[in-house]
mmCIF file of C-alpha atoms in Angstrom:
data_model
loop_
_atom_site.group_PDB
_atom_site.id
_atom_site.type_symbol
_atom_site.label_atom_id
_atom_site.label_comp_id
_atom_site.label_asym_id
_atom_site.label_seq_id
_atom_site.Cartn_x
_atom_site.Cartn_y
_atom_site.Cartn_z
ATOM 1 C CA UNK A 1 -7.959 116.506 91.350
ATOM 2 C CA UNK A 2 -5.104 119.237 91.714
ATOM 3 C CA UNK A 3 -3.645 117.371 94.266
ATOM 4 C CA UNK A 4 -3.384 114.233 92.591
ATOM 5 C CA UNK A 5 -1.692 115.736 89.555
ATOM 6 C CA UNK A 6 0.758 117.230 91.867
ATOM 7 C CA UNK A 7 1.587 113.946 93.420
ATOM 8 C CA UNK A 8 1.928 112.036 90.301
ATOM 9 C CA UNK A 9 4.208 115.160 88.957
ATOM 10 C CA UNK A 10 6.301 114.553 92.064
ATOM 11 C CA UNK A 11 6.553 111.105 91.948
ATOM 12 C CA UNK A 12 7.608 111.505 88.249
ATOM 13 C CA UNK A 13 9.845 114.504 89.058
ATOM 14 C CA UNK A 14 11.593 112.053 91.602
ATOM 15 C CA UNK A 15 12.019 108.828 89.430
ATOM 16 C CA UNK A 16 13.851 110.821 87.025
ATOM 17 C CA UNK A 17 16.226 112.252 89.522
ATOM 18 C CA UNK A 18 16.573 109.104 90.945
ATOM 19 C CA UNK A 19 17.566 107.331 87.092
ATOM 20 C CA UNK A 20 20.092 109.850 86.477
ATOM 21 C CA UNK A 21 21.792 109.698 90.123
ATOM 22 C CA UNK A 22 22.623 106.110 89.219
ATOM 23 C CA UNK A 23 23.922 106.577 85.803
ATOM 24 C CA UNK A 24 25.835 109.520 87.590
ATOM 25 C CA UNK A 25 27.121 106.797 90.180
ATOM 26 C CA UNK A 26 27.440 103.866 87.759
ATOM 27 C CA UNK A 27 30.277 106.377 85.727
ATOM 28 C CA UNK A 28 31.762 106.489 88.597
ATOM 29 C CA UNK A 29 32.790 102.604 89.516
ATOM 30 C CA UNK A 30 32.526 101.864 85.217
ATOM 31 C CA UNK A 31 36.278 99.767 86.721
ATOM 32 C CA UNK A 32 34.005 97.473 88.668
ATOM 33 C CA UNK A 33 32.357 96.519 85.414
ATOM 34 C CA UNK A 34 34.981 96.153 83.528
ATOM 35 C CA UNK A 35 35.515 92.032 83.675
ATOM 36 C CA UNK A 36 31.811 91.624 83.074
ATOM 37 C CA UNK A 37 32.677 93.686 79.732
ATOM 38 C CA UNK A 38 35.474 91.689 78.886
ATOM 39 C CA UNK A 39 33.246 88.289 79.310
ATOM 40 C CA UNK A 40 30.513 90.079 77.268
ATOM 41 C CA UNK A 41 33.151 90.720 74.532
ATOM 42 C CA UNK A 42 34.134 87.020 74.936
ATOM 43 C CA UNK A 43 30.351 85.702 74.852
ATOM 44 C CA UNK A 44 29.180 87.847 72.073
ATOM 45 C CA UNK A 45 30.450 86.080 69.112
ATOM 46 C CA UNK A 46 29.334 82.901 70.228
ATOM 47 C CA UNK A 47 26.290 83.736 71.609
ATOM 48 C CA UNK A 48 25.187 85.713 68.421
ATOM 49 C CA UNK A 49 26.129 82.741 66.034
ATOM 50 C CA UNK A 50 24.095 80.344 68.509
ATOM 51 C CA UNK A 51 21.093 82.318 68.650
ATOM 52 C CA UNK A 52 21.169 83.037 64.939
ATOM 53 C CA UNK A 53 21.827 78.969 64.051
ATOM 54 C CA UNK A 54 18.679 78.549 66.724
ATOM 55 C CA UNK A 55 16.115 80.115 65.034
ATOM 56 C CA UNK A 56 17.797 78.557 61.503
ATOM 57 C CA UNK A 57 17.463 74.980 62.829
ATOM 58 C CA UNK A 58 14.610 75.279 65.536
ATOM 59 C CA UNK A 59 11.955 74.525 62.862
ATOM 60 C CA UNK A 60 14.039 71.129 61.703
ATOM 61 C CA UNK A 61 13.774 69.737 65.061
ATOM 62 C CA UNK A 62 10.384 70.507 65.786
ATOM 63 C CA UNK A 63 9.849 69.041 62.580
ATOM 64 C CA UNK A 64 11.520 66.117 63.694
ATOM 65 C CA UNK A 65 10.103 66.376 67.053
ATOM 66 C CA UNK A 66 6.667 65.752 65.502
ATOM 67 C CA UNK A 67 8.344 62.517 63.461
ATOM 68 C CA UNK A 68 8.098 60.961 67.291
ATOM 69 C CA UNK A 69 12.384 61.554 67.374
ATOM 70 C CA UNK A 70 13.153 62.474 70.716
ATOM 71 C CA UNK A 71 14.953 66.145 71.001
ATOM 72 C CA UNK A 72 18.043 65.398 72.010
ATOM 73 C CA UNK A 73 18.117 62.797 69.262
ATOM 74 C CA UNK A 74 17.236 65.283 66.547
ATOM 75 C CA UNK A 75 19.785 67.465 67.718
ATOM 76 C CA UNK A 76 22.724 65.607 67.180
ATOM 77 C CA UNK A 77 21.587 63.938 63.849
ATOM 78 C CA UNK A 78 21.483 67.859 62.696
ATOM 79 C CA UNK A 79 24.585 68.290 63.844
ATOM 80 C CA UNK A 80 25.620 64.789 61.788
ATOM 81 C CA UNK A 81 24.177 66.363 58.976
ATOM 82 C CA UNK A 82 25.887 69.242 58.849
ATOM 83 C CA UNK A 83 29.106 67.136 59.469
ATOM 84 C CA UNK A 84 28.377 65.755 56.380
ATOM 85 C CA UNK A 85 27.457 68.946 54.370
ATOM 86 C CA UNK A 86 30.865 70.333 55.749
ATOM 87 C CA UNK A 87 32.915 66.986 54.511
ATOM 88 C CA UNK A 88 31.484 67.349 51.257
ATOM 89 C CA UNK A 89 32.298 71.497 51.216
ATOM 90 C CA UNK A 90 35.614 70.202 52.458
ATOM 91 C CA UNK A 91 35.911 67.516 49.297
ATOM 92 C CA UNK A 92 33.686 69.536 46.565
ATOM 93 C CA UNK A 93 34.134 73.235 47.280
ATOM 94 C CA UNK A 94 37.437 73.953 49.426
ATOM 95 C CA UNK A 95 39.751 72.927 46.780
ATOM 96 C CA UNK A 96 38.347 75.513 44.145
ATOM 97 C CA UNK A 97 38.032 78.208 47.111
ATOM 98 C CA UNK A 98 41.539 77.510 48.248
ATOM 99 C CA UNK A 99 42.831 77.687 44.625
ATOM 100 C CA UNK A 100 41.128 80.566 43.612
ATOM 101 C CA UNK A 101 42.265 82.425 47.057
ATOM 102 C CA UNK A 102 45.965 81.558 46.644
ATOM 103 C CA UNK A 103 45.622 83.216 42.955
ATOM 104 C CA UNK A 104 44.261 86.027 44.189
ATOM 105 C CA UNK A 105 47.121 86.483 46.373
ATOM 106 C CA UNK A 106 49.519 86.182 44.266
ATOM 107 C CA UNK A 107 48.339 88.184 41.669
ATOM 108 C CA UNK A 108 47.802 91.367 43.680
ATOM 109 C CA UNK A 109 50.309 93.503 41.794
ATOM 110 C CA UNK A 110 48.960 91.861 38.115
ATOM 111 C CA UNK A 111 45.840 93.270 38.807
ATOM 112 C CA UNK A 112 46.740 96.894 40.037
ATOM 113 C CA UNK A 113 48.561 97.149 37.078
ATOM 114 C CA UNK A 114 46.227 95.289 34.539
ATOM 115 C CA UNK A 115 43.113 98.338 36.491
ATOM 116 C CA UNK A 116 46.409 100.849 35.700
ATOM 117 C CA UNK A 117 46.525 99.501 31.670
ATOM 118 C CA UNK A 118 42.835 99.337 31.388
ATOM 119 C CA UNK A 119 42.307 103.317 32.260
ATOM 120 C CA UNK A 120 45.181 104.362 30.091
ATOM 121 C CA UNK A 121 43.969 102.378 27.313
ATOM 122 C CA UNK A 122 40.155 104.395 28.094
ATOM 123 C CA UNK A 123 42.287 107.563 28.487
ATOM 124 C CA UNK A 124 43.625 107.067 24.723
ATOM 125 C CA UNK A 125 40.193 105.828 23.269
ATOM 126 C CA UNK A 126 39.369 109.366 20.925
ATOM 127 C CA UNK A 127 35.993 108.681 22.164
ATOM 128 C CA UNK A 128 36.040 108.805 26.075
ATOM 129 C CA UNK A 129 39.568 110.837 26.252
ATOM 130 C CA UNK A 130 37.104 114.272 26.605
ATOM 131 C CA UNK A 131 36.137 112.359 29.641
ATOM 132 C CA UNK A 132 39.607 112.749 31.358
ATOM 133 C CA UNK A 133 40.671 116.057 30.720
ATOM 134 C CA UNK A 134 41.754 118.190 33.033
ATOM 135 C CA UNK A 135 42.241 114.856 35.577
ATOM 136 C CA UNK A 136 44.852 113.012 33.717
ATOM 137 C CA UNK A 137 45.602 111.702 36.955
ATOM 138 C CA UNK A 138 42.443 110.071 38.123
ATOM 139 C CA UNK A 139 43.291 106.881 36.732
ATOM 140 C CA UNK A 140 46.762 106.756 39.047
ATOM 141 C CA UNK A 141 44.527 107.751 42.173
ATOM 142 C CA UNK A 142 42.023 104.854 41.318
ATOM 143 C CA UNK A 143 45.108 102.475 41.243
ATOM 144 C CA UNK A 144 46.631 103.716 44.290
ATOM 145 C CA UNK A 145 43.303 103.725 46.660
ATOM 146 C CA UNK A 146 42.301 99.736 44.849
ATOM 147 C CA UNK A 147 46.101 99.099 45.740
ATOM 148 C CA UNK A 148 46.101 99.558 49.496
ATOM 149 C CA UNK A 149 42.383 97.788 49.422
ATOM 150 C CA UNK A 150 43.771 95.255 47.985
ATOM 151 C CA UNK A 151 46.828 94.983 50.350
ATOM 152 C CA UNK A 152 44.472 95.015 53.102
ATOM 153 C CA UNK A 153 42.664 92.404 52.040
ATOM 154 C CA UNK A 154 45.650 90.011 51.464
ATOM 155 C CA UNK A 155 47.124 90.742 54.078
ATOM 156 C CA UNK A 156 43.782 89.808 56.159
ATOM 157 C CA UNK A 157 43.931 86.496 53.664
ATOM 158 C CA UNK A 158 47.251 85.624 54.536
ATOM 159 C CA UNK A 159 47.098 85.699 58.607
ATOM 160 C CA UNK A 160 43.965 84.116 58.694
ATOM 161 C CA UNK A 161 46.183 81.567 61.403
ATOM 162 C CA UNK A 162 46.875 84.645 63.661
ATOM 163 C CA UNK A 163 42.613 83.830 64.572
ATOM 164 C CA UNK A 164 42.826 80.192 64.689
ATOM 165 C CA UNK A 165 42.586 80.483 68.665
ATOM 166 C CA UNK A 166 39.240 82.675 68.202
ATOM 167 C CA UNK A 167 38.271 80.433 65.879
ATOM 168 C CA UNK A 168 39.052 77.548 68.032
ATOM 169 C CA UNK A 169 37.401 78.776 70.854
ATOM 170 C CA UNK A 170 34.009 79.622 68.755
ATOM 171 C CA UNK A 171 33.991 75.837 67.223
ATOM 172 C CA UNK A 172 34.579 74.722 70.541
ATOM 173 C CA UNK A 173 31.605 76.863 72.669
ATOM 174 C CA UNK A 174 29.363 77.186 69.636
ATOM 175 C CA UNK A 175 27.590 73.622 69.244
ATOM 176 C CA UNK A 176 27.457 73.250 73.493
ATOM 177 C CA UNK A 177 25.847 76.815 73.475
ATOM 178 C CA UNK A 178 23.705 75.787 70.829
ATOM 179 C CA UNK A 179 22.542 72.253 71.899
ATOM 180 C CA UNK A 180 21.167 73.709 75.370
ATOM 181 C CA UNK A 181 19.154 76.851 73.395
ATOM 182 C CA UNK A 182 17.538 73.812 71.247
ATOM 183 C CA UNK A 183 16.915 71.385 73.437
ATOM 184 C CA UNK A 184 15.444 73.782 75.981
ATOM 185 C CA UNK A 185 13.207 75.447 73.545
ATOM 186 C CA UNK A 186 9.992 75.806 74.851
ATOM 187 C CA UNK A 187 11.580 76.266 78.985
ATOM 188 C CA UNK A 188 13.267 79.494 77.674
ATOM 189 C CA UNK A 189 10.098 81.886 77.238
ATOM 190 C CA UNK A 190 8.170 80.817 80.566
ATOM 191 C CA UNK A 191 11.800 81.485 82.444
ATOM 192 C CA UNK A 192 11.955 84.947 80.551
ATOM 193 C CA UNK A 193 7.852 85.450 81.744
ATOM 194 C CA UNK A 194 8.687 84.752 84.832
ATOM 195 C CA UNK A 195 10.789 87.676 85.368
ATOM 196 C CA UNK A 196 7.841 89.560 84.638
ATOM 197 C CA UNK A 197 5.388 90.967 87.134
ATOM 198 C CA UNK A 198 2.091 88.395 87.913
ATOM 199 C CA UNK A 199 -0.062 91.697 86.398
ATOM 200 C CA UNK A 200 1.468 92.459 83.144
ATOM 201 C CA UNK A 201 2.244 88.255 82.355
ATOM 202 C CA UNK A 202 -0.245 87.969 79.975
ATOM 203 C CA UNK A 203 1.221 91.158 78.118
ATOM 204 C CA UNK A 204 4.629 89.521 78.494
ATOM 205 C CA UNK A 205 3.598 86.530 76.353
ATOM 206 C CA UNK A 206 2.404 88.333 74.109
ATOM 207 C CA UNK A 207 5.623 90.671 73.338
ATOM 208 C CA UNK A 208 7.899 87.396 73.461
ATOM 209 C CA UNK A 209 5.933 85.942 70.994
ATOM 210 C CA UNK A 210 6.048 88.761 68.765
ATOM 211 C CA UNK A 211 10.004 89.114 69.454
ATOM 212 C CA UNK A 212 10.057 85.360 68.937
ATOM 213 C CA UNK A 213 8.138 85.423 65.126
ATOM 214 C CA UNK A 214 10.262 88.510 63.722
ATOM 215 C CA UNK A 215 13.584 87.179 64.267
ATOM 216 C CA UNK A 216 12.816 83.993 63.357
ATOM 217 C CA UNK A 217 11.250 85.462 60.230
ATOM 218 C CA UNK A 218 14.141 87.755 59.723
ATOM 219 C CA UNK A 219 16.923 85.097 60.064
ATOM 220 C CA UNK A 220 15.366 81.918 58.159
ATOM 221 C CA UNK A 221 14.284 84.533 55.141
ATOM 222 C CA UNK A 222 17.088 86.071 54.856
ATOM 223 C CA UNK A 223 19.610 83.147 55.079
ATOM 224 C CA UNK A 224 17.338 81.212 52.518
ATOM 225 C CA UNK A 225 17.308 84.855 50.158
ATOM 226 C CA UNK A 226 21.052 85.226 49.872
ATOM 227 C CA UNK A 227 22.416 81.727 49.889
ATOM 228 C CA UNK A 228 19.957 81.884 46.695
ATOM 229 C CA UNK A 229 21.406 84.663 45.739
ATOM 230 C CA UNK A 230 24.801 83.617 45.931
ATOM 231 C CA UNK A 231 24.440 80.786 43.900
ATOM 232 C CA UNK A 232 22.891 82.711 41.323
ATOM 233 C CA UNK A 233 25.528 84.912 41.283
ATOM 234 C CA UNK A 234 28.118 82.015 40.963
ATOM 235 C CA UNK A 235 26.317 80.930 38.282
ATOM 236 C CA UNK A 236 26.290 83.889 36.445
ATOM 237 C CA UNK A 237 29.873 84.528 36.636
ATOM 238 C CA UNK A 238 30.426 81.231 35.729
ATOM 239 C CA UNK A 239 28.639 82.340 31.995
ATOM 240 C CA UNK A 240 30.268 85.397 31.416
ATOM 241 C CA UNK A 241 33.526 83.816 32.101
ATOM 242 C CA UNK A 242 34.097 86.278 35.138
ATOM 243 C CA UNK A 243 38.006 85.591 37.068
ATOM 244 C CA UNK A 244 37.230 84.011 40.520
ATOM 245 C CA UNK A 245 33.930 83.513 40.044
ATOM 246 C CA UNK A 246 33.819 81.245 43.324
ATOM 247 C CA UNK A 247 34.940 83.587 45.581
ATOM 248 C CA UNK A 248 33.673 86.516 44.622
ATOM 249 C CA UNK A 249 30.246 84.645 45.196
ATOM 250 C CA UNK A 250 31.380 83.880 48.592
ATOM 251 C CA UNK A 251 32.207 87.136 49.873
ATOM 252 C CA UNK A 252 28.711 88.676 48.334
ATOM 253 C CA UNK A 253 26.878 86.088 50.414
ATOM 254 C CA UNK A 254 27.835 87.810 53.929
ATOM 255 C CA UNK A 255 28.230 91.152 52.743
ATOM 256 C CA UNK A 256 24.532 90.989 51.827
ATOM 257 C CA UNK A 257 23.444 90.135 54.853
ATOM 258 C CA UNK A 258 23.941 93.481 55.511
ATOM 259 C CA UNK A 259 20.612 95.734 54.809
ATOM 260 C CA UNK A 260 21.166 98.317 51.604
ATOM 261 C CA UNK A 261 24.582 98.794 52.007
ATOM 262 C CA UNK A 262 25.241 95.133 51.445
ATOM 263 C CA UNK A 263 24.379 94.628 48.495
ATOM 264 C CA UNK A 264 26.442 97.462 46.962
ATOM 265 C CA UNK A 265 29.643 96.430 48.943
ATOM 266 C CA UNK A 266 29.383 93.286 47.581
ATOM 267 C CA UNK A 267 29.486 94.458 43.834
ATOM 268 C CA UNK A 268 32.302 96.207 43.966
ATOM 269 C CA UNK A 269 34.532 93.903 44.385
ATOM 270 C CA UNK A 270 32.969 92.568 41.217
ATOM 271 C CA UNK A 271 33.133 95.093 39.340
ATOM 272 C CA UNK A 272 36.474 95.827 40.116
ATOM 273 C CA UNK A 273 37.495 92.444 38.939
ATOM 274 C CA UNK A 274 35.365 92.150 35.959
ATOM 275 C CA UNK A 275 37.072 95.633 34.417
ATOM 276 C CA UNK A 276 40.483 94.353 35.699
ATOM 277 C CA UNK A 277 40.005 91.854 32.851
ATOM 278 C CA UNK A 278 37.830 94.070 30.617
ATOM 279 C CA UNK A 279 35.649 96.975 30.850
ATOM 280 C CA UNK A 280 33.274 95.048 28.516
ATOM 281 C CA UNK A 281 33.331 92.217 31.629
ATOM 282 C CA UNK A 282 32.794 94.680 33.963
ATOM 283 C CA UNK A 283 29.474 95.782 32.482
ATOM 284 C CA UNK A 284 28.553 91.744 32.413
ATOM 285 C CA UNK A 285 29.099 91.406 35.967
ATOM 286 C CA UNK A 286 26.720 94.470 36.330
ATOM 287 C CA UNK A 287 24.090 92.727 33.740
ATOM 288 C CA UNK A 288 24.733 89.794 36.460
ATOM 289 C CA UNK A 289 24.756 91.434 39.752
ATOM 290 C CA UNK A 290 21.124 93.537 38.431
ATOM 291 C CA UNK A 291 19.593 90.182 37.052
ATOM 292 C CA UNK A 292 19.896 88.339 40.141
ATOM 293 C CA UNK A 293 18.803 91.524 41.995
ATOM 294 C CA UNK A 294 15.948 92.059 40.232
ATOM 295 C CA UNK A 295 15.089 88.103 40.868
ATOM 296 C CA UNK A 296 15.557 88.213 44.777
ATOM 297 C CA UNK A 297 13.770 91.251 45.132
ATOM 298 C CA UNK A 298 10.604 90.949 42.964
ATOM 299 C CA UNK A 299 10.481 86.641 42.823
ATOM 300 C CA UNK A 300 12.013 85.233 45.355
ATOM 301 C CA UNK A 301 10.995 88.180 48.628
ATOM 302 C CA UNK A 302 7.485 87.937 48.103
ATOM 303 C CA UNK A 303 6.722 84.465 48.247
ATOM 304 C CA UNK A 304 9.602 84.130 50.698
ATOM 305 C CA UNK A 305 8.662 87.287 53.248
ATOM 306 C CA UNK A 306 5.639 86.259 55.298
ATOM 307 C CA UNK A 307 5.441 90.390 56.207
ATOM 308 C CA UNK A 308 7.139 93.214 55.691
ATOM 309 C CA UNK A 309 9.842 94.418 58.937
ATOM 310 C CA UNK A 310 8.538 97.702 59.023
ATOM 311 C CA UNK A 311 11.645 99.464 58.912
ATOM 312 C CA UNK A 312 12.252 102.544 56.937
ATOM 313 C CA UNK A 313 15.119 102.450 54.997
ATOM 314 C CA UNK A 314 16.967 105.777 56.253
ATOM 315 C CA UNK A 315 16.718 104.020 60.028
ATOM 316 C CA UNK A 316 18.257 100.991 58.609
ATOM 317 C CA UNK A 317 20.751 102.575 57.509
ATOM 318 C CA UNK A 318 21.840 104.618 60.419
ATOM 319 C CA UNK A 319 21.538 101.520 61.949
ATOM 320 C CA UNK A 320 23.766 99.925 59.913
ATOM 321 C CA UNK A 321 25.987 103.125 60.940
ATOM 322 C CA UNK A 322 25.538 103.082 64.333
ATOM 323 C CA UNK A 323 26.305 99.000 64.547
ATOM 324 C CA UNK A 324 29.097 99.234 62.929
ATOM 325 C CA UNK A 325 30.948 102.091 65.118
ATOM 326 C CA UNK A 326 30.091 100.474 68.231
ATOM 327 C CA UNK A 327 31.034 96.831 67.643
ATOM 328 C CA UNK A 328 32.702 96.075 64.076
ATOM 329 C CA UNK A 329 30.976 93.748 61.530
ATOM 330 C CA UNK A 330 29.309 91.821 64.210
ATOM 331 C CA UNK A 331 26.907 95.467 65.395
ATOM 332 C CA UNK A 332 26.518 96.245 61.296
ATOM 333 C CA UNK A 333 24.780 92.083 61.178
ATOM 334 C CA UNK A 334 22.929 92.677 64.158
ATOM 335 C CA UNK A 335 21.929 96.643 64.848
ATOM 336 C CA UNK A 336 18.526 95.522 63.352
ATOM 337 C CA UNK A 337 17.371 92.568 64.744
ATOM 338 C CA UNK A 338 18.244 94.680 67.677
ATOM 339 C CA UNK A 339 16.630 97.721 66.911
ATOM 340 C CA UNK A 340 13.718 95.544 65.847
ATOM 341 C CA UNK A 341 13.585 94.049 69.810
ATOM 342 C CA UNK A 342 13.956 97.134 71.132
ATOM 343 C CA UNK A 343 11.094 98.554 69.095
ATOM 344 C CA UNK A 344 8.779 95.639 70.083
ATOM 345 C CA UNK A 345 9.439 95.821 73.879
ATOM 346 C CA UNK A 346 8.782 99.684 73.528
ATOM 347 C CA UNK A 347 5.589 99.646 72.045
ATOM 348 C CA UNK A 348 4.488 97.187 74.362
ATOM 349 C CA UNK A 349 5.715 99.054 77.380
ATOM 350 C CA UNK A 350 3.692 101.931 76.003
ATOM 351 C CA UNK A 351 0.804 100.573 75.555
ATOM 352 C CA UNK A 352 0.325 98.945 79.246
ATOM 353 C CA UNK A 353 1.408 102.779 80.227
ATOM 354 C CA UNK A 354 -1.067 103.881 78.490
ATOM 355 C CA UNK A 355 -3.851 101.711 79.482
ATOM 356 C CA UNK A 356 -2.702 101.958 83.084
ATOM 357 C CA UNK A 357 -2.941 105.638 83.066
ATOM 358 C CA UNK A 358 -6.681 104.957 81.422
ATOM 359 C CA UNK A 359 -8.045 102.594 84.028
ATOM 360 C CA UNK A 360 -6.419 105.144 86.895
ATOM 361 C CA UNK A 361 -8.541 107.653 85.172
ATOM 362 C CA UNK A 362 -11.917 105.776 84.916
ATOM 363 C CA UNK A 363 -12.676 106.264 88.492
ATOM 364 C CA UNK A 364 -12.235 110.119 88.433
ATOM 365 C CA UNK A 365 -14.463 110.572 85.563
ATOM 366 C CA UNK A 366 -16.868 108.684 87.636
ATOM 367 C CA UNK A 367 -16.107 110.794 90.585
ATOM 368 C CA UNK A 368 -16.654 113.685 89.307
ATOM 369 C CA UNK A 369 -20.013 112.452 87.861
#
């Protein structure tokens, strides 16, 4: 018995130093990697688009599938119909969009000054003046910090063409990429399972199929909650009168994609606009933005979320954290459907560990009986 344990220590003992002499050697010819890397950067856009349009149209073509349509078939009459979804954005929405855009543009120094005029004229209400003494200057700081945001964000308006080759490049890869994930839906999990040894298969199957059911869960739910939610927002703004009401509905719709964090990016911008024009606005937009909160979160989640993701809120957002530092935008949208891979593959590992470790026990118990 004290043998074994000693063997098992040392073979332990000796897988470990064998895992860190190869990260110690992999540091050390990182320059071999480094076009793979730049491919990867290439790839991940598209790739992470494809996958997340898979699992949003996968259950249309099945659908389809079932109609007697063959796949390929249903494929590209998706794709025709969202041809003609874009044509009519292009005809209905664009114009409005584009107008409201250009506007904004031009009236970035209007609205630093009309924030600048609407905290002087707070300043000199008797009321709330007790509320700026001693930090007369607050108001100018406000300006100056919304200022350079605002810059930043025109500026990122206005060379939009400086990405029309990235752009270009994505339209171009995106629907080929796409078209081979859908139409070879049900080869890609035996092809994955078959990289998995003969004894652990059946445990495979099982952890694709849970990886497989919480993204597609994840994605389909939460596309379907905040294109909701944008629209409710839009119409909203649209009642209270609210300045760009368009795009400011727009921009909320990604940023919310974006767990916790999300949804408070995408009210300030709101906000920020809504007091531009009055502070009276600016608590409207609130009323708005709380309203249609309230309405995703305790109508529309519920009956929408088939189960809850499990993930505690303080992980999400170091998540969210962690995503963005390493990769932008793109890691903040994707850390948890990551993290949420990761944690299935993990607890799956462990558990064939730990069962492997009880039938290698089982005969010693008997032994020693």
């Amino acid at each position: 018995m004290f043998l074994l344990q000693q063997q098992k220590y040392f073979r332990t003992s000796l897988a470990i130093i064998a895992f860190l002499l190869i990260l110690y050697l992999g540091s050390k010819v990182m320059f071999l990697f480094a076009p793979l890397a730049a491919i990867i950067r290439l790839l991940l856009v598209p790739m992470v688009l494809s996958g997340f349009m898979y699992y949003l149209l996968r259950p249309l073509v099945r659908v389809l599938e079932k109609k007697k349509l063959n796949r390929a078939f249903s494929i590209l009459l998706i794709y025709f119909l969202f041809a003609g979804l874009f044509i009519l954005f292009w005809i209905l929405v664009w114009p409005t969009l584009q107008e409201q855009i250009q506007n904004f543009i031009d009236n970035t120094p209007y609205l630093v000054q009309g924030l600048q005029d609407q905290f002087n004229a707070l300043r000199d209400n008797p009321t709330l003046s007790r509320f700026f003494q001693g930090d007369s200057d607050i108001a100018a700081r406000i300006s100056e910090y919304l200022s350079e945001a605002i810059t930043w964000v025109t500026n990122s308006m206005s060379n939009l063409i400086g990405v029309v080759s990235s752009i270009v490049i994505l339209i171009a890869t995106l629907p080929i990429i796409l078209y081979y994930m859908l139409k070879d839906d049900y080869k890609l999990s035996p092809k994955l399972q078959g990289l998995i040894p003969r004894k652990y298969r059946k445990e495979g199957k099982e952890m694709f199929g849970d990886i497989d059911s919480a993204l597609s869960s994840f994605i389909v739910t939460r596309v379907v909650l905040n294109v909701v939610l944008g629209i409710m927002l839009y119409i909203g703004f649209l009642i209270i009168g609210l300045p760009y009401s368009l795009l400011l509905a727009v921009i909320s719709v990604p940023l919310n994609f974006i767990p916790y964090v999300g949804s408070f990016l995408a009210g300030v911008p709101v906000v920020i606009v809504g007091f531009i024009e009055s502070p009276t606005m600016a608590i409207w937009s609130l009323v708005v933005i709380f309203i249609a909160q309230q309405i995703q979160d305790n109508v529309l989640s519920p009956i929408i979320y088939g189960k809850s993701l499990d993930v505690h809120p303080l992980t999400t957002v170091l998540l969210v954290l962690i995503g963005g530092d390493f990769y932008g935008i793109i890691g903040v949208l994707i850390a948890l459907p990551v993290y949420m891979i990761a944690k299935i593959i993990f607890l799956r590992v462990y558990e064939i560990i730990v069962a492997d470790r009880e039938e290698e026990a089982e005969p010693l118990k008997h032994e020693n009986l």
